[in-house]
PDB file of C-alpha atoms in Angstrom:
ATOM      1  CA  ASN A 215      73.673  62.160 160.908  1.00  0.00           C
ATOM      2  CA  VAL A 216      76.528  60.494 162.826  1.00  0.00           C
ATOM      3  CA  MET A 217      78.741  63.549 162.401  1.00  0.00           C
ATOM      4  CA  ASN A 218      75.920  65.846 163.450  1.00  0.00           C
ATOM      5  CA  LYS A 219      75.400  63.979 166.737  1.00  0.00           C
ATOM      6  CA  GLN A 220      79.128  64.044 167.448  1.00  0.00           C
ATOM      7  CA  ARG A 221      79.297  67.747 166.630  1.00  0.00           C
ATOM      8  CA  GLU A 222      76.476  68.449 169.105  1.00  0.00           C
ATOM      9  CA  VAL A 223      78.356  66.645 171.888  1.00  0.00           C
ATOM     10  CA  ILE A 224      81.601  68.512 171.208  1.00  0.00           C
ATOM     11  CA  TYR A 225      79.895  71.896 170.914  1.00  0.00           C
ATOM     12  CA  GLN A 226      78.072  71.232 174.165  1.00  0.00           C
ATOM     13  CA  GLN A 227      81.424  70.548 175.848  1.00  0.00           C
ATOM     14  CA  ARG A 228      82.907  73.718 174.372  1.00  0.00           C
ATOM     15  CA  ARG A 229      79.893  75.744 175.517  1.00  0.00           C
ATOM     16  CA  LEU A 230      80.264  74.307 179.015  1.00  0.00           C
ATOM     17  CA  VAL A 231      83.913  75.381 179.071  1.00  0.00           C
ATOM     18  CA  LEU A 232      83.205  78.846 177.658  1.00  0.00           C
ATOM     19  CA  GLU A 233      80.317  79.563 180.024  1.00  0.00           C
ATOM     20  CA  GLY A 234      81.661  77.775 183.087  1.00  0.00           C
ATOM     21  CA  GLN A 235      83.219  79.873 185.805  1.00  0.00           C
ATOM     22  CA  ASN A 236      84.840  77.001 187.655  1.00  0.00           C
ATOM     23  CA  LEU A 237      85.902  73.865 185.827  1.00  0.00           C
ATOM     24  CA  LYS A 238      87.610  72.387 188.884  1.00  0.00           C
ATOM     25  CA  GLU A 239      84.881  69.792 189.497  1.00  0.00           C
ATOM     26  CA  LEU A 240      84.858  68.772 185.832  1.00  0.00           C
ATOM     27  CA  ILE A 241      88.639  68.372 185.794  1.00  0.00           C
ATOM     28  CA  LEU A 242      88.619  66.393 189.044  1.00  0.00           C
ATOM     29  CA  GLU A 243      85.932  64.159 187.537  1.00  0.00           C
ATOM     30  CA  MET A 244      88.115  63.677 184.445  1.00  0.00           C
ATOM     31  CA  ALA A 245      91.099  62.899 186.667  1.00  0.00           C
ATOM     32  CA  SER A 246      89.014  60.333 188.517  1.00  0.00           C
ATOM     33  CA  ASP A 247      87.959  58.728 185.213  1.00  0.00           C
ATOM     34  CA  VAL A 248      91.550  58.607 183.952  1.00  0.00           C
ATOM     35  CA  LYS A 249      92.733  57.184 187.274  1.00  0.00           C
ATOM     36  CA  GLN A 250      89.941  54.614 187.250  1.00  0.00           C
ATOM     37  CA  VAL A 251      90.976  53.211 183.863  1.00  0.00           C
ATOM     38  CA  GLN A 252      94.548  52.786 185.071  1.00  0.00           C
ATOM     39  CA  ALA A 253      93.502  51.434 188.463  1.00  0.00           C
ATOM     40  CA  ASP A 254      91.534  48.712 186.708  1.00  0.00           C
ATOM     41  CA  LEU A 255      94.705  47.739 184.847  1.00  0.00           C
ATOM     42  CA  TYR A 256      97.033  47.710 187.856  1.00  0.00           C
ATOM     43  CA  ILE A 257      94.803  46.852 190.814  1.00  0.00           C
ATOM     44  CA  SER A 258      91.818  45.167 189.241  1.00  0.00           C
ATOM     45  CA  ARG A 259      88.665  44.683 191.305  1.00  0.00           C
ATOM     46  CA  GLU A 260      88.448  41.105 190.114  1.00  0.00           C
ATOM     47  CA  ALA A 261      91.987  40.188 191.183  1.00  0.00           C
ATOM     48  CA  SER A 262      93.030  39.558 194.755  1.00  0.00           C
ATOM     49  CA  SER A 263      95.238  42.135 196.444  1.00  0.00           C
ATOM     50  CA  ARG A 264      98.209  39.720 196.201  1.00  0.00           C
ATOM     51  CA  GLU A 265      97.958  39.912 192.398  1.00  0.00           C
ATOM     52  CA  TRP A 266      97.902  43.711 192.255  1.00  0.00           C
ATOM     53  CA  ASP A 267     100.743  45.608 190.624  1.00  0.00           C
ATOM     54  CA  THR A 268     100.868  48.339 193.264  1.00  0.00           C
ATOM     55  CA  LEU A 269     104.387  49.364 192.240  1.00  0.00           C
ATOM     56  CA  GLY A 270     103.255  49.927 188.663  1.00  0.00           C
ATOM     57  CA  PHE A 271     100.224  51.915 189.825  1.00  0.00           C
ATOM     58  CA  ARG A 272     102.346  53.972 192.221  1.00  0.00           C
ATOM     59  CA  ASN A 273     104.763  54.743 189.375  1.00  0.00           C
ATOM     60  CA  TRP A 274     101.869  55.702 187.095  1.00  0.00           C
ATOM     61  CA  LEU A 275     100.445  58.026 189.772  1.00  0.00           C
ATOM     62  CA  LYS A 276     103.870  59.610 190.283  1.00  0.00           C
ATOM     63  CA  THR A 277     104.411  60.104 186.552  1.00  0.00           C
ATOM     64  CA  ASN A 278     100.952  61.449 185.760  1.00  0.00           C
ATOM     65  CA  PHE A 279      99.988  63.325 188.928  1.00  0.00           C
ATOM     66  CA  GLY A 280     103.220  63.763 190.830  1.00  0.00           C
ATOM     67  CA  LEU A 281     101.747  61.701 193.695  1.00  0.00           C
ATOM     68  CA  GLU A 282     104.251  59.732 195.710  1.00  0.00           C
ATOM     69  CA  LEU A 283     102.383  57.145 197.747  1.00  0.00           C
ATOM     70  CA  GLU A 284     103.817  54.581 200.132  1.00  0.00           C
ATOM     71  CA  GLU A 285     103.205  50.857 199.687  1.00  0.00           C
ATOM     72  CA  LYS A 286     101.059  50.795 202.850  1.00  0.00           C
ATOM     73  CA  PHE A 287      98.678  53.257 201.174  1.00  0.00           C
ATOM     74  CA  PHE A 288      97.420  50.275 199.157  1.00  0.00           C
ATOM     75  CA  ASP A 289      96.355  48.225 202.172  1.00  0.00           C
ATOM     76  CA  GLY A 290      92.605  47.778 202.167  1.00  0.00           C
ATOM     77  CA  SER A 291      89.835  47.196 199.691  1.00  0.00           C
ATOM     78  CA  TYR A 292      89.815  48.385 196.116  1.00  0.00           C
ATOM     79  CA  GLN A 293      87.023  50.887 196.853  1.00  0.00           C
ATOM     80  CA  ASP A 294      88.877  52.387 199.837  1.00  0.00           C
ATOM     81  CA  ILE A 295      92.055  52.758 197.809  1.00  0.00           C
ATOM     82  CA  ALA A 296      90.183  54.372 194.896  1.00  0.00           C
ATOM     83  CA  GLU A 297      88.545  56.904 197.241  1.00  0.00           C
ATOM     84  CA  ARG A 298      91.834  57.707 198.988  1.00  0.00           C
ATOM     85  CA  VAL A 299      93.617  58.209 195.665  1.00  0.00           C
ATOM     86  CA  ASN A 300      90.811  60.534 194.537  1.00  0.00           C
ATOM     87  CA  GLY A 301      91.231  62.445 197.795  1.00  0.00           C
ATOM     88  CA  GLU A 302      94.983  62.760 197.224  1.00  0.00           C
ATOM     89  CA  ILE A 303      94.404  63.990 193.658  1.00  0.00           C
ATOM     90  CA  ALA A 304      91.858  66.576 194.873  1.00  0.00           C
ATOM     91  CA  SER A 305      94.264  67.710 197.588  1.00  0.00           C
ATOM     92  CA  LEU A 306      97.081  68.045 195.069  1.00  0.00           C
ATOM     93  CA  TYR A 307      94.828  70.071 192.780  1.00  0.00           C
ATOM     94  CA  SER A 308      93.794  72.366 195.629  1.00  0.00           C
ATOM     95  CA  SER A 309      97.405  73.029 196.571  1.00  0.00           C
ATOM     96  CA  LYS A 310      98.205  73.784 192.926  1.00  0.00           C
ATOM     97  CA  GLU A 311      95.245  76.159 192.901  1.00  0.00           C
ATOM     98  CA  GLN A 312      96.444  77.906 196.080  1.00  0.00           C
ATOM     99  CA  SER A 313      99.961  78.383 194.759  1.00  0.00           C
ATOM    100  CA  ALA A 314      98.772  79.770 191.414  1.00  0.00           C
ATOM    101  CA  SER A 315      95.689  81.661 192.707  1.00  0.00           C
ATOM    102  CA  PRO A 316      92.118  80.651 191.887  1.00  0.00           C
ATOM    103  CA  GLU A 317      91.743  83.258 189.125  1.00  0.00           C
ATOM    104  CA  VAL A 318      94.834  82.043 187.293  1.00  0.00           C
ATOM    105  CA  MET A 319      93.716  78.441 187.683  1.00  0.00           C
ATOM    106  CA  ARG A 320      90.243  79.183 186.235  1.00  0.00           C
ATOM    107  CA  HIS A 321      91.862  80.860 183.216  1.00  0.00           C
ATOM    108  CA  LEU A 322      94.317  77.993 182.821  1.00  0.00           C
ATOM    109  CA  GLU A 323      91.533  75.396 183.031  1.00  0.00           C
ATOM    110  CA  ARG A 324      89.520  77.161 180.356  1.00  0.00           C
ATOM    111  CA  MET A 325      92.455  77.617 177.966  1.00  0.00           C
ATOM    112  CA  VAL A 326      93.715  74.050 178.312  1.00  0.00           C
ATOM    113  CA  CYS A 327      90.242  72.547 177.871  1.00  0.00           C
ATOM    114  CA  LEU A 328      89.458  74.608 174.786  1.00  0.00           C
ATOM    115  CA  GLN A 329      92.825  73.939 173.186  1.00  0.00           C
ATOM    116  CA  VAL A 330      92.659  70.179 173.742  1.00  0.00           C
ATOM    117  CA  ILE A 331      89.021  69.859 172.648  1.00  0.00           C
ATOM    118  CA  ASP A 332      89.607  71.895 169.493  1.00  0.00           C
ATOM    119  CA  SER A 333      92.786  70.038 168.587  1.00  0.00           C
ATOM    120  CA  LYS A 334      91.275  66.586 169.109  1.00  0.00           C
ATOM    121  CA  TRP A 335      88.095  67.562 167.259  1.00  0.00           C
ATOM    122  CA  LYS A 336      90.069  68.721 164.208  1.00  0.00           C
ATOM    123  CA  ASP A 337      92.032  65.458 164.184  1.00  0.00           C
ATOM    124  CA  HIS A 338      88.790  63.502 164.550  1.00  0.00           C
ATOM    125  CA  LEU A 339      87.171  65.317 161.616  1.00  0.00           C
ATOM    126  CA  TYR A 340      90.162  64.481 159.438  1.00  0.00           C
ATOM    127  CA  ALA A 341      89.997  60.820 160.508  1.00  0.00           C
ATOM    128  CA  MET A 342      86.247  60.728 159.818  1.00  0.00           C
ATOM    129  CA  ASP A 343      86.855  62.037 156.295  1.00  0.00           C
ATOM    130  CA  ASN A 344      89.359  59.219 155.737  1.00  0.00           C
ATOM    131  CA  LEU A 345      86.882  56.698 157.109  1.00  0.00           C
ATOM    132  CA  ARG A 346      84.126  57.978 154.832  1.00  0.00           C
ATOM    133  CA  GLU A 347      86.368  57.684 151.771  1.00  0.00           C
ATOM    134  CA  GLY A 348      87.328  54.075 152.479  1.00  0.00           C
ATOM    135  CA  ILE A 349      84.100  52.703 153.936  1.00  0.00           C
ATOM    136  CA  GLY A 350      82.629  51.779 150.538  1.00  0.00           C
ATOM    137  CA  LEU A 351      85.188  48.987 150.224  1.00  0.00           C
ATOM    138  CA  ARG A 352      83.407  47.131 153.042  1.00  0.00           C
ATOM    139  CA  ALA A 353      80.624  46.239 150.593  1.00  0.00           C
ATOM    140  CA  TYR A 354      83.076  43.952 148.796  1.00  0.00           C
ATOM    141  CA  GLY A 355      83.442  42.025 152.047  1.00  0.00           C
ATOM    142  CA  GLN A 356      79.658  41.484 152.262  1.00  0.00           C
ATOM    143  CA  ARG A 357      79.278  44.057 155.031  1.00  0.00           C
ATOM    144  CA  ASP A 358      76.822  46.917 155.159  1.00  0.00           C
ATOM    145  CA  PRO A 359      78.922  50.091 154.729  1.00  0.00           C
ATOM    146  CA  LEU A 360      76.429  52.203 156.724  1.00  0.00           C
ATOM    147  CA  VAL A 361      76.511  49.890 159.739  1.00  0.00           C
ATOM    148  CA  GLU A 362      80.304  49.641 159.545  1.00  0.00           C
ATOM    149  CA  TYR A 363      80.604  53.425 159.320  1.00  0.00           C
ATOM    150  CA  GLN A 364      78.354  53.946 162.343  1.00  0.00           C
ATOM    151  CA  HIS A 365      80.234  51.363 164.388  1.00  0.00           C
ATOM    152  CA  GLU A 366      83.703  52.672 163.549  1.00  0.00           C
ATOM    153  CA  ALA A 367      82.607  56.301 163.950  1.00  0.00           C
ATOM    154  CA  TYR A 368      81.322  55.484 167.433  1.00  0.00           C
ATOM    155  CA  GLU A 369      84.595  53.749 168.353  1.00  0.00           C
ATOM    156  CA  MET A 370      86.656  56.644 167.023  1.00  0.00           C
ATOM    157  CA  PHE A 371      84.505  59.165 168.900  1.00  0.00           C
ATOM    158  CA  SER A 372      84.797  57.210 172.167  1.00  0.00           C
ATOM    159  CA  GLN A 373      88.570  57.095 171.769  1.00  0.00           C
ATOM    160  CA  MET A 374      88.642  60.832 171.078  1.00  0.00           C
ATOM    161  CA  ILE A 375      86.630  61.609 174.240  1.00  0.00           C
ATOM    162  CA  SER A 376      88.967  59.418 176.282  1.00  0.00           C
ATOM    163  CA  SER A 377      91.971  61.107 174.697  1.00  0.00           C
ATOM    164  CA  ILE A 378      90.541  64.557 175.503  1.00  0.00           C
ATOM    165  CA  LYS A 379      90.197  63.596 179.172  1.00  0.00           C
ATOM    166  CA  ASN A 380      93.702  62.125 179.295  1.00  0.00           C
ATOM    167  CA  ASP A 381      95.314  65.154 177.677  1.00  0.00           C
ATOM    168  CA  ILE A 382      93.465  67.726 179.792  1.00  0.00           C
ATOM    169  CA  VAL A 383      94.343  65.915 183.019  1.00  0.00           C
ATOM    170  CA  ASP A 384      97.937  65.397 181.893  1.00  0.00           C
ATOM    171  CA  ILE A 385      98.470  69.057 181.029  1.00  0.00           C
ATOM    172  CA  ILE A 386      96.659  70.510 184.049  1.00  0.00           C
ATOM    173  CA  PHE A 387      98.503  68.359 186.576  1.00  0.00           C
ATOM    174  CA  LYS A 388     101.929  68.742 184.967  1.00  0.00           C
ATOM    175  CA  ILE A 389     101.867  72.441 184.189  1.00  0.00           C
ATOM    176  CA  GLN A 390     103.880  74.657 186.499  1.00  0.00           C
ATOM    177  CA  VAL A 391     102.544  78.176 186.970  1.00  0.00           C
ATOM    178  CA  GLN A 392     105.107  80.874 187.544  1.00  0.00           C
ATOM    179  CA  GLN A 393     104.065  84.396 188.245  1.00  0.00           C
ATOM    180  CA  GLN A 394     106.348  87.173 187.215  1.00  0.00           C
ATOM    181  CA  PRO A 395     106.811  90.177 189.456  1.00  0.00           C
ATOM    182  CA  LYS A 396     105.015  93.312 188.352  1.00  0.00           C
TER     183      LYS A 396
END
């Protein structure tokens, strides 16, 4: 039952990619999610701005998106900074789209998404088989193997979804499209 629910989620994502004409919004949403996780590590909402690691966050943005932001960019509230970074990421994506052409970008989005989803799903299925084989040993530790399986399967699935987002964003923003003359 656990595997069936996970399979439905993955197949729904694949169907969305296969049927979708424009995955730009989905990829920008993924980029925002990936950025948000890192922003919470470097410039936490709970911490004061004096405690922020803006240099670390700037380096992460440069490495992962190719964004070079000045120190003064990080003056202001957490929410303002998050929105401005999202704007910079969207602008970067649009310029990448203009240089490659929208048609090429739509094809690239589709191919990258399908490849990453399929690869991560295969790895996840293998890991789930390993989990299923070893879960019976939990009974020796006075734990319910079914509950343990469900909990670990959920954790593994959440990590896989996060990994899919990270890989898609990483590939899309780092890939360089070169068009050959006809």
